[in-house]
mmCIF file of C-alpha atoms in Angstrom:
data_model
loop_
_atom_site.group_PDB
_atom_site.id
_atom_site.type_symbol
_atom_site.label_atom_id
_atom_site.label_comp_id
_atom_site.label_asym_id
_atom_site.label_seq_id
_atom_site.Cartn_x
_atom_site.Cartn_y
_atom_site.Cartn_z
ATOM 1 C CA MET A 1 117.974 -38.905 -15.111
ATOM 2 C CA LYS A 2 117.690 -35.232 -14.732
ATOM 3 C CA LEU A 3 115.138 -33.208 -12.156
ATOM 4 C CA ALA A 4 114.228 -29.778 -11.513
ATOM 5 C CA THR A 5 112.467 -27.588 -9.780
ATOM 6 C CA TRP A 6 111.312 -23.593 -10.398
ATOM 7 C CA ASN A 7 109.114 -21.233 -8.535
ATOM 8 C CA VAL A 8 107.790 -19.215 -12.011
ATOM 9 C CA ASN A 9 105.771 -17.055 -9.927
ATOM 10 C CA SER A 10 102.657 -17.118 -12.400
ATOM 11 C CA LEU A 11 102.645 -19.657 -14.875
ATOM 12 C CA ALA A 12 100.194 -17.232 -16.992
ATOM 13 C CA VAL A 13 102.839 -14.891 -17.121
ATOM 14 C CA ARG A 14 105.946 -17.126 -17.282
ATOM 15 C CA LEU A 15 104.529 -20.156 -19.721
ATOM 16 C CA PRO A 16 106.428 -19.072 -22.745
ATOM 17 C CA GLN A 17 109.806 -18.986 -20.457
ATOM 18 C CA LEU A 18 109.305 -22.272 -19.137
ATOM 19 C CA LEU A 19 108.345 -23.713 -22.634
ATOM 20 C CA ASP A 20 111.848 -22.468 -23.821
ATOM 21 C CA TRP A 21 113.472 -23.558 -20.769
ATOM 22 C CA LEU A 22 112.256 -27.066 -21.067
ATOM 23 C CA ALA A 23 113.050 -26.636 -24.980
ATOM 24 C CA ALA A 24 116.694 -26.070 -24.058
ATOM 25 C CA HIS A 25 117.113 -28.308 -20.893
ATOM 26 C CA PRO A 26 116.364 -31.699 -21.586
ATOM 27 C CA VAL A 27 114.870 -32.707 -18.111
ATOM 28 C CA ASP A 28 113.054 -35.504 -17.047
ATOM 29 C CA ALA A 29 111.037 -33.627 -14.888
ATOM 30 C CA ILE A 30 110.270 -30.749 -13.371
ATOM 31 C CA VAL A 31 108.111 -29.576 -10.355
ATOM 32 C CA LEU A 32 106.744 -25.907 -10.322
ATOM 33 C CA GLN A 33 105.453 -23.732 -7.766
ATOM 34 C CA GLU A 34 103.451 -20.594 -7.264
ATOM 35 C CA THR A 35 101.700 -21.204 -11.027
ATOM 36 C CA LYS A 36 98.781 -18.892 -9.134
ATOM 37 C CA LEU A 37 96.242 -20.927 -11.651
ATOM 38 C CA THR A 38 93.089 -22.694 -10.494
ATOM 39 C CA ASP A 39 93.068 -26.119 -12.199
ATOM 40 C CA ASP A 40 90.522 -24.959 -15.322
ATOM 41 C CA LYS A 41 93.141 -22.658 -16.361
ATOM 42 C CA PHE A 42 95.992 -24.631 -16.441
ATOM 43 C CA PRO A 43 97.781 -24.926 -20.049
ATOM 44 C CA HIS A 44 97.932 -28.429 -20.009
ATOM 45 C CA ALA A 45 97.118 -28.340 -23.738
ATOM 46 C CA ALA A 46 100.210 -26.081 -24.320
ATOM 47 C CA LEU A 47 102.564 -28.160 -22.837
ATOM 48 C CA GLN A 48 101.235 -31.218 -24.322
ATOM 49 C CA ASP A 49 101.432 -29.956 -27.862
ATOM 50 C CA ALA A 50 105.458 -29.627 -26.832
ATOM 51 C CA GLY A 51 105.434 -32.898 -25.729
ATOM 52 C CA TRP A 52 105.255 -33.144 -22.002
ATOM 53 C CA HIS A 53 103.023 -34.824 -19.524
ATOM 54 C CA ALA A 54 101.240 -32.728 -16.768
ATOM 55 C CA GLN A 55 99.770 -32.718 -13.242
ATOM 56 C CA TRP A 56 98.666 -30.084 -11.383
ATOM 57 C CA PHE A 57 96.932 -28.527 -8.490
ATOM 58 C CA GLY A 58 95.980 -24.902 -8.718
ATOM 59 C CA GLN A 59 94.285 -22.395 -6.755
ATOM 60 C CA ARG A 60 93.359 -18.871 -7.823
ATOM 61 C CA THR A 61 95.639 -15.885 -7.076
ATOM 62 C CA TYR A 62 97.910 -17.449 -4.562
ATOM 63 C CA ASN A 63 100.163 -20.852 -4.360
ATOM 64 C CA GLY A 64 99.706 -23.802 -7.080
ATOM 65 C CA VAL A 65 101.976 -26.619 -7.917
ATOM 66 C CA ALA A 66 102.446 -28.561 -10.785
ATOM 67 C CA LEU A 67 104.648 -31.692 -12.043
ATOM 68 C CA ILE A 68 105.775 -31.529 -15.810
ATOM 69 C CA SER A 69 107.470 -34.681 -17.084
ATOM 70 C CA ARG A 70 108.560 -36.479 -20.258
ATOM 71 C CA GLN A 71 106.900 -39.601 -19.283
ATOM 72 C CA PRO A 72 103.531 -40.489 -17.748
ATOM 73 C CA VAL A 73 103.544 -40.763 -13.615
ATOM 74 C CA ALA A 74 101.827 -42.637 -11.439
ATOM 75 C CA ASP A 75 100.480 -42.657 -7.843
ATOM 76 C CA VAL A 76 99.496 -38.825 -8.178
ATOM 77 C CA GLN A 77 99.254 -37.199 -4.671
ATOM 78 C CA ARG A 78 98.080 -33.498 -4.021
ATOM 79 C CA ASN A 79 98.601 -32.107 -0.818
ATOM 80 C CA ILE A 80 99.686 -33.877 2.737
ATOM 81 C CA PRO A 81 97.467 -36.857 2.936
ATOM 82 C CA GLY A 82 95.761 -36.130 6.611
ATOM 83 C CA PHE A 83 96.853 -32.335 7.035
ATOM 84 C CA ASP A 84 93.585 -30.197 6.440
ATOM 85 C CA ASP A 85 94.976 -27.623 4.405
ATOM 86 C CA ALA A 86 92.939 -24.891 1.951
ATOM 87 C CA GLN A 87 96.203 -24.376 0.048
ATOM 88 C CA ALA A 88 97.485 -25.841 -3.121
ATOM 89 C CA ARG A 89 101.460 -26.774 -1.778
ATOM 90 C CA VAL A 90 102.065 -30.086 -2.649
ATOM 91 C CA ILE A 91 102.130 -32.592 -5.529
ATOM 92 C CA ALA A 92 103.872 -35.542 -5.821
ATOM 93 C CA ALA A 93 104.150 -38.951 -8.457
ATOM 94 C CA THR A 94 106.162 -41.606 -9.302
ATOM 95 C CA LEU A 95 108.580 -41.558 -12.340
ATOM 96 C CA THR A 96 110.069 -44.992 -13.794
ATOM 97 C CA CYS A 97 114.246 -44.808 -13.892
ATOM 98 C CA ALA A 98 115.822 -45.998 -17.142
ATOM 99 C CA ASP A 99 116.771 -49.160 -14.799
ATOM 100 C CA GLY A 100 112.858 -50.043 -14.160
ATOM 101 C CA GLN A 101 113.223 -49.030 -10.740
ATOM 102 C CA PRO A 102 110.352 -46.360 -9.159
ATOM 103 C CA LEU A 103 111.329 -42.896 -7.691
ATOM 104 C CA ARG A 104 109.143 -40.912 -5.923
ATOM 105 C CA PHE A 105 109.217 -36.901 -6.630
ATOM 106 C CA VAL A 106 107.730 -34.522 -4.498
ATOM 107 C CA GLY A 107 107.154 -31.129 -5.212
ATOM 108 C CA GLY A 108 106.419 -28.441 -2.290
ATOM 109 C CA TYR A 109 105.927 -25.057 -2.081
ATOM 110 C CA PHE A 110 106.536 -24.267 1.519
ATOM 111 C CA PRO A 111 104.749 -21.618 3.456
ATOM 112 C CA ASN A 112 106.276 -18.306 3.460
ATOM 113 C CA GLY A 113 105.729 -17.716 7.061
ATOM 114 C CA GLN A 114 105.607 -13.774 7.129
ATOM 115 C CA ALA A 115 107.286 -13.310 10.270
ATOM 116 C CA PRO A 116 108.311 -15.250 13.684
ATOM 117 C CA GLY A 117 105.477 -15.184 16.058
ATOM 118 C CA SER A 118 102.799 -14.480 13.597
ATOM 119 C CA GLU A 119 99.776 -17.041 12.696
ATOM 120 C CA LYS A 120 101.357 -17.716 9.521
ATOM 121 C CA PHE A 121 104.421 -18.737 11.306
ATOM 122 C CA ALA A 122 102.805 -21.115 13.383
ATOM 123 C CA TYR A 123 100.837 -22.747 10.032
ATOM 124 C CA LYS A 124 104.452 -23.193 8.679
ATOM 125 C CA MET A 125 105.855 -24.776 11.552
ATOM 126 C CA ALA A 126 102.632 -27.216 11.700
ATOM 127 C CA TRP A 127 102.828 -27.876 7.998
ATOM 128 C CA LEU A 128 106.357 -28.538 8.275
ATOM 129 C CA GLU A 129 105.834 -31.070 10.881
ATOM 130 C CA ALA A 130 102.936 -32.657 8.675
ATOM 131 C CA LEU A 131 105.205 -32.862 5.916
ATOM 132 C CA GLN A 132 107.939 -34.749 7.673
ATOM 133 C CA ALA A 133 105.904 -37.265 9.034
ATOM 134 C CA TRP A 134 104.439 -38.071 5.578
ATOM 135 C CA LEU A 135 107.849 -38.256 4.026
ATOM 136 C CA LYS A 136 108.686 -40.524 6.846
ATOM 137 C CA ASP A 137 106.224 -42.903 5.340
ATOM 138 C CA GLN A 138 106.908 -42.243 2.003
ATOM 139 C CA LEU A 139 110.671 -42.906 2.294
ATOM 140 C CA ALA A 140 109.585 -46.415 3.483
ATOM 141 C CA GLN A 141 107.506 -47.072 0.361
ATOM 142 C CA PHE A 142 110.070 -45.273 -1.749
ATOM 143 C CA PRO A 143 113.503 -45.761 -1.091
ATOM 144 C CA ARG A 144 114.296 -43.751 -4.096
ATOM 145 C CA LEU A 145 112.807 -40.148 -3.308
ATOM 146 C CA VAL A 146 113.501 -36.647 -4.694
ATOM 147 C CA LEU A 147 112.374 -33.701 -3.003
ATOM 148 C CA GLY A 148 111.814 -30.301 -4.688
ATOM 149 C CA GLY A 149 110.474 -26.925 -4.076
ATOM 150 C CA ASP A 150 110.597 -23.601 -2.659
ATOM 151 C CA PHE A 151 111.508 -24.124 1.042
ATOM 152 C CA ASN A 152 111.343 -20.261 2.061
ATOM 153 C CA ILE A 153 114.092 -21.468 4.192
ATOM 154 C CA ALA A 154 118.265 -20.880 3.661
ATOM 155 C CA PRO A 155 119.535 -23.774 5.521
ATOM 156 C CA ASP A 156 122.730 -21.913 6.914
ATOM 157 C CA ASP A 157 124.257 -18.351 6.793
ATOM 158 C CA ARG A 158 126.590 -19.571 3.543
ATOM 159 C CA ASP A 159 122.992 -19.429 1.945
ATOM 160 C CA VAL A 160 122.412 -15.822 2.630
ATOM 161 C CA HIS A 161 123.906 -12.957 1.103
ATOM 162 C CA ASP A 162 124.359 -10.762 4.260
ATOM 163 C CA PRO A 163 123.670 -13.254 7.527
ATOM 164 C CA VAL A 164 124.148 -10.127 9.773
ATOM 165 C CA LEU A 165 121.144 -8.412 8.289
ATOM 166 C CA TRP A 166 119.082 -11.863 7.856
ATOM 167 C CA ALA A 167 119.683 -13.217 11.027
ATOM 168 C CA GLY A 168 116.284 -14.362 13.010
ATOM 169 C CA GLN A 169 114.212 -13.494 9.923
ATOM 170 C CA ILE A 170 111.913 -15.352 7.959
ATOM 171 C CA HIS A 171 113.803 -17.665 5.879
ATOM 172 C CA CYS A 172 116.549 -17.575 8.509
ATOM 173 C CA THR A 173 114.934 -18.416 11.792
ATOM 174 C CA PRO A 174 116.358 -21.383 14.204
ATOM 175 C CA GLU A 175 112.897 -22.983 13.998
ATOM 176 C CA GLU A 176 113.041 -23.117 10.187
ATOM 177 C CA ARG A 177 116.611 -24.248 10.295
ATOM 178 C CA ALA A 178 115.877 -26.958 12.645
ATOM 179 C CA HIS A 179 113.078 -28.399 10.172
ATOM 180 C CA PHE A 180 115.449 -28.469 7.286
ATOM 181 C CA GLN A 181 118.022 -30.466 9.627
ATOM 182 C CA ALA A 182 114.734 -32.610 10.679
ATOM 183 C CA LEU A 183 114.253 -33.407 6.831
ATOM 184 C CA ALA A 184 117.871 -33.948 6.946
ATOM 185 C CA GLY A 185 117.804 -36.449 9.910
ATOM 186 C CA LEU A 186 115.104 -38.557 7.787
ATOM 187 C CA GLY A 187 117.780 -39.492 5.340
ATOM 188 C CA LEU A 188 117.454 -36.405 2.972
ATOM 189 C CA TRP A 189 120.429 -34.926 1.338
ATOM 190 C CA ASP A 190 120.989 -31.496 -0.186
ATOM 191 C CA ALA A 191 121.820 -32.045 -3.511
ATOM 192 C CA PHE A 192 123.434 -28.934 -4.264
ATOM 193 C CA ARG A 193 125.820 -28.812 -1.038
ATOM 194 C CA LEU A 194 126.846 -32.693 -2.110
ATOM 195 C CA PHE A 195 129.520 -31.005 -4.140
ATOM 196 C CA GLU A 196 132.139 -27.963 -3.985
ATOM 197 C CA GLN A 197 130.228 -24.866 -4.992
ATOM 198 C CA PRO A 198 131.765 -21.495 -5.666
ATOM 199 C CA PRO A 199 130.377 -18.792 -2.645
ATOM 200 C CA ARG A 200 127.381 -16.576 -3.046
ATOM 201 C CA LEU A 201 125.348 -18.563 -5.491
ATOM 202 C CA TRP A 202 121.474 -18.052 -4.461
ATOM 203 C CA SER A 203 118.263 -19.246 -6.041
ATOM 204 C CA TRP A 204 116.097 -16.362 -5.109
ATOM 205 C CA TRP A 205 116.495 -12.383 -5.812
ATOM 206 C CA ASP A 206 114.110 -9.619 -4.798
ATOM 207 C CA TYR A 207 112.597 -7.693 -7.464
ATOM 208 C CA ARG A 208 113.511 -4.462 -5.354
ATOM 209 C CA ASN A 209 116.843 -2.515 -4.928
ATOM 210 C CA LEU A 210 118.457 -3.831 -7.574
ATOM 211 C CA ALA A 211 118.850 -7.294 -5.550
ATOM 212 C CA PHE A 212 119.621 -9.320 -8.842
ATOM 213 C CA ARG A 213 122.352 -6.824 -10.271
ATOM 214 C CA LYS A 214 123.872 -6.675 -6.848
ATOM 215 C CA ASN A 215 123.678 -10.542 -6.386
ATOM 216 C CA GLN A 216 121.923 -9.896 -3.160
ATOM 217 C CA GLY A 217 120.080 -13.101 -2.763
ATOM 218 C CA LEU A 218 119.042 -16.284 -0.837
ATOM 219 C CA ARG A 219 119.455 -20.230 -1.699
ATOM 220 C CA ILE A 220 115.647 -21.135 -0.532
ATOM 221 C CA ASP A 221 114.968 -23.491 -3.662
ATOM 222 C CA HIS A 222 116.201 -27.027 -2.906
ATOM 223 C CA LEU A 223 116.442 -30.821 -4.003
ATOM 224 C CA LEU A 224 116.642 -33.339 -1.864
ATOM 225 C CA VAL A 225 117.689 -36.690 -2.333
ATOM 226 C CA SER A 226 117.011 -40.066 -0.245
ATOM 227 C CA GLU A 227 119.996 -41.953 0.923
ATOM 228 C CA ALA A 228 119.446 -44.276 -1.730
ATOM 229 C CA LEU A 229 119.948 -42.146 -4.236
ATOM 230 C CA LYS A 230 123.121 -40.120 -3.014
ATOM 231 C CA PRO A 231 125.460 -42.374 -4.586
ATOM 232 C CA LEU A 232 123.642 -42.024 -8.042
ATOM 233 C CA VAL A 233 123.919 -37.708 -7.712
ATOM 234 C CA ARG A 234 125.994 -36.627 -10.742
ATOM 235 C CA ALA A 235 125.386 -32.974 -10.499
ATOM 236 C CA CYS A 236 123.483 -30.098 -9.087
ATOM 237 C CA HIS A 237 123.226 -26.641 -10.349
ATOM 238 C CA ILE A 238 121.112 -23.371 -10.022
ATOM 239 C CA ASP A 239 120.825 -21.889 -13.531
ATOM 240 C CA LYS A 240 120.545 -17.984 -12.913
ATOM 241 C CA ALA A 241 119.910 -17.250 -16.780
ATOM 242 C CA PRO A 242 115.969 -17.259 -16.643
ATOM 243 C CA ARG A 243 116.281 -14.534 -13.931
ATOM 244 C CA LYS A 244 118.115 -12.381 -16.755
ATOM 245 C CA ASN A 245 114.632 -12.537 -19.209
ATOM 246 C CA GLU A 246 112.668 -9.709 -19.598
ATOM 247 C CA ARG A 247 109.532 -10.021 -16.519
ATOM 248 C CA PRO A 248 111.601 -12.851 -14.980
ATOM 249 C CA SER A 249 110.415 -14.905 -12.272
ATOM 250 C CA ASP A 250 112.193 -13.743 -9.051
ATOM 251 C CA HIS A 251 113.504 -17.215 -8.706
ATOM 252 C CA ALA A 252 115.993 -19.358 -10.738
ATOM 253 C CA PRO A 253 115.436 -23.354 -11.850
ATOM 254 C CA VAL A 254 117.400 -25.975 -9.752
ATOM 255 C CA VAL A 255 118.446 -28.984 -11.866
ATOM 256 C CA VAL A 256 119.941 -32.332 -10.257
ATOM 257 C CA GLU A 257 121.530 -35.057 -12.353
ATOM 258 C CA LEU A 258 121.116 -38.682 -11.201
ATOM 259 C CA ASP A 259 122.740 -41.626 -12.690
ATOM 260 C CA CYS A 260 120.154 -43.968 -12.692
#
């Protein structure tokens, strides 16, 4: 089974790129972030014509998430239960592995946070706390669980092109990194770091200052796997190719391969 995550930064703009990527990469399911579409504008017909099932949760101009899969899914959840949130940031559903076991796939567009000390940063901290509490219950119900998405967190200095420049800035604050470690404390593993990886691999590059050409980026898009899935992870990689497209997203897809 192959699962992926990709912040497409406007599905209206990037739909042809998504369809091309899905045709070339036979993933079983992918979670998308920043679709930036209301539910009535979601291109479900185009995806259906291409052979995909879709679940979506949209919002005008900002945010928006979706889960695209080869097969139908069950138990769809939109946003974090019990957390009052006007922003469309979470979608989750249950897939069925080839061995017949259920796998819970949770996709999230984590808040950016703007700047430490801001109201948006406080919202990010509260959102992360609510996410962790909910995931604890989800893991008890679904031992096989994958959390994917744009986390807006670079877990440590090797995930940042210039740790000195980014020290204490948003995405790299001690508070954000502590929350990432709290997810690990639930029994979730960073699939990318289960393998030896070349240095200076990022999933996001700013549109400004030729950041992609200079390879000045951050690794903020992640796929975390539960303890039950950890022995089944066969590979995890970042696909930089779509970042070279004309009018690309500023993020690249991340893909994990599971032997289940």
